[in-house]
Tab-separated table of C-alpha atoms in Angstrom:
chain	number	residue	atom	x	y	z
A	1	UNK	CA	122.873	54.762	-6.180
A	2	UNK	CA	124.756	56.042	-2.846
A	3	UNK	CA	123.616	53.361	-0.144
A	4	UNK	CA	124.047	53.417	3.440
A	5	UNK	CA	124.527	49.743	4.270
A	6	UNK	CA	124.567	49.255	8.277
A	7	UNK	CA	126.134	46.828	9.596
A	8	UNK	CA	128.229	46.271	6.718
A	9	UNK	CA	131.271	44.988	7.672
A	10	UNK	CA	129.269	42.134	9.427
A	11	UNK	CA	129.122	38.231	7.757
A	12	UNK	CA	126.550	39.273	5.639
A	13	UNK	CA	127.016	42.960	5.246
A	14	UNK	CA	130.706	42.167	3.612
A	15	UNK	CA	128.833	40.368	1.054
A	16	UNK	CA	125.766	42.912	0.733
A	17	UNK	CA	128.556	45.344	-0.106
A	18	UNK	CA	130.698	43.186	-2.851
A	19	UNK	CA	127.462	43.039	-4.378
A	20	UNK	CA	126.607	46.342	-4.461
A	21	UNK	CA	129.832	47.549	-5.675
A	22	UNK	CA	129.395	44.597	-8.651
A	23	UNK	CA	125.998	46.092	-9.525
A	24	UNK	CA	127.608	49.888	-9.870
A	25	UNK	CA	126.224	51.109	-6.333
A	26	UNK	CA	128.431	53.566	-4.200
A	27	UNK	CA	128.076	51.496	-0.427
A	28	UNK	CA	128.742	53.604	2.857
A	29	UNK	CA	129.837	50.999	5.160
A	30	UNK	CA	128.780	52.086	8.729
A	31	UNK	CA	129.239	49.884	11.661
A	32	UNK	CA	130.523	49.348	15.222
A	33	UNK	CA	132.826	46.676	14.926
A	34	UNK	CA	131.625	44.945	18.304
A	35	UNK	CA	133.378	42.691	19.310
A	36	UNK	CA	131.076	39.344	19.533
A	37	UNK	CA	130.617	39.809	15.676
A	38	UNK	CA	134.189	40.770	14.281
A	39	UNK	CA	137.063	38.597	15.301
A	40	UNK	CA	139.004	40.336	13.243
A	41	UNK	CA	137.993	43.889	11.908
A	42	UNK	CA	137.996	43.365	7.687
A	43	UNK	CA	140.098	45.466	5.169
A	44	UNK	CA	137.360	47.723	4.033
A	45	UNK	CA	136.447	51.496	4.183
A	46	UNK	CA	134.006	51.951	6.819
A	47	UNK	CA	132.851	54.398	9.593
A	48	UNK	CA	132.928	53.090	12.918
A	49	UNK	CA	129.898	54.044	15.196
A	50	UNK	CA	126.872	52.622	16.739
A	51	UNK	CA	123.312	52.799	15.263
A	52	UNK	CA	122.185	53.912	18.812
A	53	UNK	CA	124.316	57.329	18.341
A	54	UNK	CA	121.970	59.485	16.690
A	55	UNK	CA	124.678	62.161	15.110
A	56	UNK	CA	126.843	59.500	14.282
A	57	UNK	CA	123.664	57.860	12.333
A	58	UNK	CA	122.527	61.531	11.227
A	59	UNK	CA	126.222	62.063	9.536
A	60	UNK	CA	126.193	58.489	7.752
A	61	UNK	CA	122.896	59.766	6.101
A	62	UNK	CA	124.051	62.796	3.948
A	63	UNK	CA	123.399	62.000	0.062
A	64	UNK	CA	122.105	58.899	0.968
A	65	UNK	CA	119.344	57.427	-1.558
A	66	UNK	CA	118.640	54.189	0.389
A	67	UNK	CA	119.586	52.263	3.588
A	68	UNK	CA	120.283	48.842	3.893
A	69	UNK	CA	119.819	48.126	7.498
A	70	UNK	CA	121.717	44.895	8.690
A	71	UNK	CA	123.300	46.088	11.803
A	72	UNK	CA	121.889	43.605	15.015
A	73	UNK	CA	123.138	41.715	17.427
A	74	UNK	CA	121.949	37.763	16.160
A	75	UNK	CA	121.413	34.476	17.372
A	76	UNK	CA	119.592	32.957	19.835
A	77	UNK	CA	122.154	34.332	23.036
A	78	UNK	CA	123.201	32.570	25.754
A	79	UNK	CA	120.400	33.538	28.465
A	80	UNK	CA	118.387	36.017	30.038
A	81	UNK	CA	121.246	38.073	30.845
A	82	UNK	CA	121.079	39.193	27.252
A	83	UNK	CA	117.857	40.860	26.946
A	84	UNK	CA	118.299	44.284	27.337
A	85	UNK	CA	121.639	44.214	25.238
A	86	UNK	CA	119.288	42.821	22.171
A	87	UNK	CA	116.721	45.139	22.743
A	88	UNK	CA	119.157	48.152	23.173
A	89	UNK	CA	121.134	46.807	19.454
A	90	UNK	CA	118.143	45.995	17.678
A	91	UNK	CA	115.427	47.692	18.761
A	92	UNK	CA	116.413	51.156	20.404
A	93	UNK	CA	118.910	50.819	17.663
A	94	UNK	CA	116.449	50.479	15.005
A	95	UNK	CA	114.349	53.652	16.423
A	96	UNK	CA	117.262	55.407	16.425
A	97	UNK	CA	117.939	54.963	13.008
A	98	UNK	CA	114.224	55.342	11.929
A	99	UNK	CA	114.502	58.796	13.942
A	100	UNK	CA	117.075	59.889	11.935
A	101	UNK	CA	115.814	58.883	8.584
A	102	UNK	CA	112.287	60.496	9.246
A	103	UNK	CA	114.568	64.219	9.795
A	104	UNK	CA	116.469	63.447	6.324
A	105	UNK	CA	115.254	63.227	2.731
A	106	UNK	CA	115.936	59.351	2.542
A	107	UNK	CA	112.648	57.379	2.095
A	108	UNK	CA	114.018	54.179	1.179
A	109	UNK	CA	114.611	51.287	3.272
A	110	UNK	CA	115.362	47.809	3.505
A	111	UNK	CA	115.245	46.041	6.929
A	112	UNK	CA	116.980	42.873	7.863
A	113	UNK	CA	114.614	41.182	9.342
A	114	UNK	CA	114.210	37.143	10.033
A	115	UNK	CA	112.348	33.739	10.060
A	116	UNK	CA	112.220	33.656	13.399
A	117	UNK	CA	109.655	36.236	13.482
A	118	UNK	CA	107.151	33.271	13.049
A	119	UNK	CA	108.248	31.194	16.031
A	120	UNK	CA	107.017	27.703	15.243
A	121	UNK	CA	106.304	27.235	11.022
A	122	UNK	CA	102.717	25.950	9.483
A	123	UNK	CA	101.733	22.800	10.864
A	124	UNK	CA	98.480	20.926	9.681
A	125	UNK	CA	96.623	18.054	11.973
A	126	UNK	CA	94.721	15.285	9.719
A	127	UNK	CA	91.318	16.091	12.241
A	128	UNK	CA	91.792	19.718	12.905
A	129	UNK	CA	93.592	20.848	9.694
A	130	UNK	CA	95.759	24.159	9.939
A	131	UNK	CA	96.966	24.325	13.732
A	132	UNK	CA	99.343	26.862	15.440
A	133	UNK	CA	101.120	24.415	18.638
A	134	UNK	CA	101.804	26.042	22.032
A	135	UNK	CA	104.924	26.547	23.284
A	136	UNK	CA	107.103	23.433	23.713
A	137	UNK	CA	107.331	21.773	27.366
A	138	UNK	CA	110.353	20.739	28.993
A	139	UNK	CA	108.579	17.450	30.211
A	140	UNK	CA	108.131	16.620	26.748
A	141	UNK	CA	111.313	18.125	25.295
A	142	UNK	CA	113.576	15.885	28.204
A	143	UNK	CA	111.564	12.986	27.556
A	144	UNK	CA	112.797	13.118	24.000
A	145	UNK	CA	109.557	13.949	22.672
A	146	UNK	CA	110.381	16.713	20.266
A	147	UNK	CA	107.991	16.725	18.084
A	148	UNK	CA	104.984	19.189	18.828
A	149	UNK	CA	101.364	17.813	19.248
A	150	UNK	CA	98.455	19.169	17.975
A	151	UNK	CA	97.045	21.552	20.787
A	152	UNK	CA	93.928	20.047	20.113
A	153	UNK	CA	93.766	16.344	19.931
A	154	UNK	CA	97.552	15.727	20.480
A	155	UNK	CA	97.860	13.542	17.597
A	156	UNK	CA	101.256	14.269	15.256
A	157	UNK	CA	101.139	17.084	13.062
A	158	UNK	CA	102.793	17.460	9.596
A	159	UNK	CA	104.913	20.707	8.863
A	160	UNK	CA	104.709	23.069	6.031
A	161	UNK	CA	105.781	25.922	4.238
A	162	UNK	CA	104.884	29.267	6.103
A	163	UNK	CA	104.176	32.420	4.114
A	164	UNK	CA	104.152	35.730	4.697
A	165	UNK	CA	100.822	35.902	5.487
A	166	UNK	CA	100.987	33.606	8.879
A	167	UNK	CA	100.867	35.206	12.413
A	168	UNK	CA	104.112	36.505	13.934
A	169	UNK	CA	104.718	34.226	17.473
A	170	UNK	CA	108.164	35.093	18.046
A	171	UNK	CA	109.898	32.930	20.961
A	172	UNK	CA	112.890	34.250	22.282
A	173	UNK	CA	114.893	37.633	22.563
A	174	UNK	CA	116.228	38.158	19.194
A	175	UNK	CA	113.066	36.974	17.350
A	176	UNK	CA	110.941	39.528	19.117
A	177	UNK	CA	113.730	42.501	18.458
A	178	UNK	CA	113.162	41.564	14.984
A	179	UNK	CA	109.887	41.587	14.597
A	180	UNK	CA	109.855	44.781	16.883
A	181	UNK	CA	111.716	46.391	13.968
A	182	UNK	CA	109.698	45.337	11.711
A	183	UNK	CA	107.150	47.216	13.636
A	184	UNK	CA	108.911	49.965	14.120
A	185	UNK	CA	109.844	50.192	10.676
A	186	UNK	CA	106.285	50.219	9.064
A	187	UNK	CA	104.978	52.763	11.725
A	188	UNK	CA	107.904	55.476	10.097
A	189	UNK	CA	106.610	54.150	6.629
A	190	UNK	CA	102.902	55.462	7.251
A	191	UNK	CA	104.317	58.420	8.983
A	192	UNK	CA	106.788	59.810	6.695
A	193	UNK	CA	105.803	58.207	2.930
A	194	UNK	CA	107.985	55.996	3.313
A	195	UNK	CA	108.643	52.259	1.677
A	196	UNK	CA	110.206	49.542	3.519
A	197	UNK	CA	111.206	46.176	2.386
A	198	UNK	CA	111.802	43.840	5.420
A	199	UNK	CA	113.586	40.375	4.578
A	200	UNK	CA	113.055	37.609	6.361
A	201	UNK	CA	116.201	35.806	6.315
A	202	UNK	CA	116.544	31.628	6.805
A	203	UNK	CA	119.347	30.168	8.119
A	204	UNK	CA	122.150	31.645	6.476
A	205	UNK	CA	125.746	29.992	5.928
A	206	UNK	CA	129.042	30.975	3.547
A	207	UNK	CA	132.420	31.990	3.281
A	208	UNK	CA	133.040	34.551	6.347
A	209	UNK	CA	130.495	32.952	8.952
A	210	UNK	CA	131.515	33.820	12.446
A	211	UNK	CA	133.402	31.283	14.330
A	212	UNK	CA	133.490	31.023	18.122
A	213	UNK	CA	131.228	32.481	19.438
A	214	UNK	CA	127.988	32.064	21.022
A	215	UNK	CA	125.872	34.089	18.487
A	216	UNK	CA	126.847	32.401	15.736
A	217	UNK	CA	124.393	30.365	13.698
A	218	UNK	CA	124.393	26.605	13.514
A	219	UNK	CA	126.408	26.057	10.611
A	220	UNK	CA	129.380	28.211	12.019
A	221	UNK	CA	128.762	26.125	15.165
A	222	UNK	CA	128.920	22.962	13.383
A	223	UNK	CA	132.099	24.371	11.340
A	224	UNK	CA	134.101	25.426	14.047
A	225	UNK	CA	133.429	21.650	15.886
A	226	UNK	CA	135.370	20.578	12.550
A	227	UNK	CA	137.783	22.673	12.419
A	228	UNK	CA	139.226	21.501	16.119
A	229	UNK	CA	138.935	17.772	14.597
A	230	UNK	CA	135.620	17.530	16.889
A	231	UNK	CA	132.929	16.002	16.236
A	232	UNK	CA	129.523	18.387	15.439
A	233	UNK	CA	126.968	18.053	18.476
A	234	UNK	CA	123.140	18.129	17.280
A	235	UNK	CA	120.969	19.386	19.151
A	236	UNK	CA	117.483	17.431	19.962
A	237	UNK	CA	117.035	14.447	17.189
A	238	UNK	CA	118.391	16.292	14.540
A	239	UNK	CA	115.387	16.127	12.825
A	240	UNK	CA	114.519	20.212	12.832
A	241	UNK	CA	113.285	21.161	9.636
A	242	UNK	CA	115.412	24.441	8.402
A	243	UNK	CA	116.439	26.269	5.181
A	244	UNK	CA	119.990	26.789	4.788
A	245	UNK	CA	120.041	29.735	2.042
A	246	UNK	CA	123.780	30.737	1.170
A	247	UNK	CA	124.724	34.312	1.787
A	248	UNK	CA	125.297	35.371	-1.958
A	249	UNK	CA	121.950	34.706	-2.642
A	250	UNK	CA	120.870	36.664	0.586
A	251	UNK	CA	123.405	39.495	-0.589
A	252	UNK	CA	121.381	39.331	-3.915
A	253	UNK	CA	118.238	39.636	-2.470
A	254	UNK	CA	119.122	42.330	-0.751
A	255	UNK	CA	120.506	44.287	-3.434
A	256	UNK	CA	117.210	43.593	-5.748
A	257	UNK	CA	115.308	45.029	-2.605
A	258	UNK	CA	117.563	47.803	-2.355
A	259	UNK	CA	116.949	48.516	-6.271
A	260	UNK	CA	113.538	48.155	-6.166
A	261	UNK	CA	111.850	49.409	-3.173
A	262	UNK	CA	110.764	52.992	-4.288
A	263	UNK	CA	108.183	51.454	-6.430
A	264	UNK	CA	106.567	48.692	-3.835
A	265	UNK	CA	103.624	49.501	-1.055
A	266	UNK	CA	104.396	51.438	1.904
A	267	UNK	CA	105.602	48.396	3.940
A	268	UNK	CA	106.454	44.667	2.275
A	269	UNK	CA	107.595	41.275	4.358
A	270	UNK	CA	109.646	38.846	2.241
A	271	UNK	CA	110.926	35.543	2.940
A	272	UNK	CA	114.032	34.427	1.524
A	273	UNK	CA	115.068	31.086	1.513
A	274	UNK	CA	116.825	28.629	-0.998
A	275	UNK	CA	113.641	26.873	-1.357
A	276	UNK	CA	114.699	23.622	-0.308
A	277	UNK	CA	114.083	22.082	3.168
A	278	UNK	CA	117.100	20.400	5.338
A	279	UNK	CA	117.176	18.711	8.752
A	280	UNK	CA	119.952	19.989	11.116
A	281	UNK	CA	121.721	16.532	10.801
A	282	UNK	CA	121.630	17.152	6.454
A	283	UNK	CA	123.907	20.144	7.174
A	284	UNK	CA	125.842	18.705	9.576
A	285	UNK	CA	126.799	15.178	7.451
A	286	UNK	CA	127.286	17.781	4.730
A	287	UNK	CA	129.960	19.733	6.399
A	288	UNK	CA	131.254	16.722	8.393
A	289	UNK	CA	131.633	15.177	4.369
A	290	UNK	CA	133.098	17.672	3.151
A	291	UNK	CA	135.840	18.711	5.815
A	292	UNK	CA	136.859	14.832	6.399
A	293	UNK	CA	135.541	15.218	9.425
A	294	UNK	CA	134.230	13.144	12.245
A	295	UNK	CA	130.612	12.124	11.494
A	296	UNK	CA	127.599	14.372	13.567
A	297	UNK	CA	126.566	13.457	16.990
A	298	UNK	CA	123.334	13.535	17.857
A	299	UNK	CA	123.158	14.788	21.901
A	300	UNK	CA	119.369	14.585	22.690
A	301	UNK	CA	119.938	18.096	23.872
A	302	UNK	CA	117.367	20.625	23.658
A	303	UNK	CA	117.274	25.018	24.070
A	304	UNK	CA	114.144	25.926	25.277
A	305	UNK	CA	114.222	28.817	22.947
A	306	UNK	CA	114.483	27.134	19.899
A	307	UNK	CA	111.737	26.101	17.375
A	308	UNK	CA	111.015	22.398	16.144
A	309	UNK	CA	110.471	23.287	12.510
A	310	UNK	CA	110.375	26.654	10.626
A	311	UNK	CA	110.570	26.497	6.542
A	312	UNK	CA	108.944	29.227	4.533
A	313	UNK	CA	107.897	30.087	0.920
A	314	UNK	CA	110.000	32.477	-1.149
A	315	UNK	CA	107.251	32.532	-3.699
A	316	UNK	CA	106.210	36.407	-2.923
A	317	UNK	CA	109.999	37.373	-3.412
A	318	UNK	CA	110.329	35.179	-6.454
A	319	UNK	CA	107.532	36.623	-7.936
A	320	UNK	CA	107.322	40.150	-7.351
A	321	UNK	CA	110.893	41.069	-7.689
A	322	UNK	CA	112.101	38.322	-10.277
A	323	UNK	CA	114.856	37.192	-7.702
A	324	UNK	CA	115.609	33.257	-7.249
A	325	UNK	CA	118.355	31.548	-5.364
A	326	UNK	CA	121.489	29.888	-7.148
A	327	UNK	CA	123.153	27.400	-4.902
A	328	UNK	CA	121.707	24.481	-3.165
A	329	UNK	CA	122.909	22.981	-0.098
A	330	UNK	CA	125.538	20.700	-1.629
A	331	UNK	CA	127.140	23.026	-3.863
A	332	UNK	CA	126.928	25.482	-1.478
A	333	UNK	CA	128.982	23.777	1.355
A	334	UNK	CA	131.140	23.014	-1.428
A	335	UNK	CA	131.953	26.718	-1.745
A	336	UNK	CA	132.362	27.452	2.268
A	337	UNK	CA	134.872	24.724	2.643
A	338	UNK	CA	137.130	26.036	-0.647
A	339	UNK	CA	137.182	29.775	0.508
């Protein structure tokens, strides 16, 4: 199977692609290298351009059977002053993409989508039962009050798994690109005949994170702290619920998507986690543990952007496509720190 993988000489796409080529697959790397993702451009075959170039996208397509669409700019950003580049990456560059695949022969697609698409997870109050909170207040959030009320009564709520059946509430930039693919991806689907897979990605950690750099995720964050004999900083209490899913099993779920998706429904969200729920602080004593490091601190500090608690189900994923996870958290921040 000849797949166009974009993206793919990204954190996760590097992976994606060792897979693919372990499974017998023939990857076409295409990516644009830029600069807030690739420190250091990787050893691999690979056509540079942007997903926003439509000729350059066009090209990549020839003999194609499916794409593998990674290619995004990530992370929560730094501040306003990053909107339009997000929605220029991810979402014009997602229509561009879609443009070009609704002109070829490819039908095929899996989408790279995210947990954040849900905003705040599944929260239940004992009086009012399933609840969605509001957004989260800075009077509460600087008072230290992290946890979010029921919007009804007030009282504490207790957090859950969300499935792929919950409303989409995205909260910041990136989470709304994503789910604006998503979109965007299951309007070409109905137009063309088309099947899309879209995978909604946890927290994802491994050998090759990023490091330095704003856009990195939290475990690249925390790494990096290490690695300069600093201690990691926590943000809020460090009680955030999270699932910390290592990339090889994101790189397999991919792939069984990839193999898969010309025999699901028109348009199909999955969640992919390890299954397990961590606290922020978990992965940073893990990674502290493991490096010798310093142990955590925990600042108090909040971004307004972020989400108290977001762990999902994997069932639907687990289920329909026979895929499950194979490391947990210990064993793998055992394999991050050794590679």
């Amino acid at each position: 199977m000849r797949v166009l993988l974009t993206g793919g000489a990204g954190f996760i796409g590097q992976h994606v692609r060792t897979q693919l080529l372990a499974e017998g697959h023939n990857p076409v790397v295409f990516d644009s290298l830029r600069p807030d993702v690739h420190i250091t451009p990787p050893a691999i075959d690979l056509t540079v351009g942007d997903i926003r170039d439509p000729d350059a996208v066009a090209a990549a397509l020839e003999g194609v059977d499916v794409v593998i669409h990674l290619a995004a700019k990530v992370g929560l950003g730094v501040d306003l002053d990053d909107i339009d580049d997000y929605v220029s990456s991810n979402s014009l560059g997602t229509a561009v993409l879609l443009k070009q695949l609704a002109h070829s022969k490819v039908r095929n697609l899996v989408y790279a989508s995210s947990m954040v698409v849900y905003g705040e997870g599944r929260y239940e109050c004992d009086r009012h039962g399933l609840v969605a909170p509001g957004p989260r207040r800075t009077e509460d959030l600087d008072a230290g009050r992290f946890e979010p009320p029921c919007p009804i009564c007030g009282e504490q709520l207790r957090p859950g798994l969300v499935d792929e059946t919950a409303p989409a509430d995205p909260r910041n930039t990136y989470a709304t690109t994503k789910l604006n693919g998503e979109h965007l991806a299951s309007t070409w689907a109905r137009e063309t005949g088309g099947r899309v897979a879209a995978l909604r990605f946890h927290n994802v950690y491994g050998p090759g994170m990023p490091r330095n750099t704003p856009y990195a995720g939290v475990a690249s964050l925390f790494r990096s702290a290490l690695a300069r004999g600093e201690a990691p900083r926590v943000y809020e209490d460090g009680g955030q619920r999270r699932d910390f899913i290592h990339v090889h099993d994101i790189a397999t779920a991919v792939t069984t998507a990839a193999t898969t998706v010309q025999d699901a429904p028109a348009f199909t969200a999955y969640n992919v986690g390890s299954g397990t729920v961590h606290t922020i602080a978990d992965l940073a004593t893990e990674l502290a543990t493991a490096l010798n490091g310093p142990k955590p601190v925990v600042t108090g500090q909040y971004r307004l952007g972020d989400v108290r608690h977001i762990t999902a189900s994997s069932q639907r994923l687990r289920d329909t496509l026979g895929w499950k996870p194979t490391y947990d958290l210990a064993t793998g921040i055992a394999d991050l720190v050794t590679r």
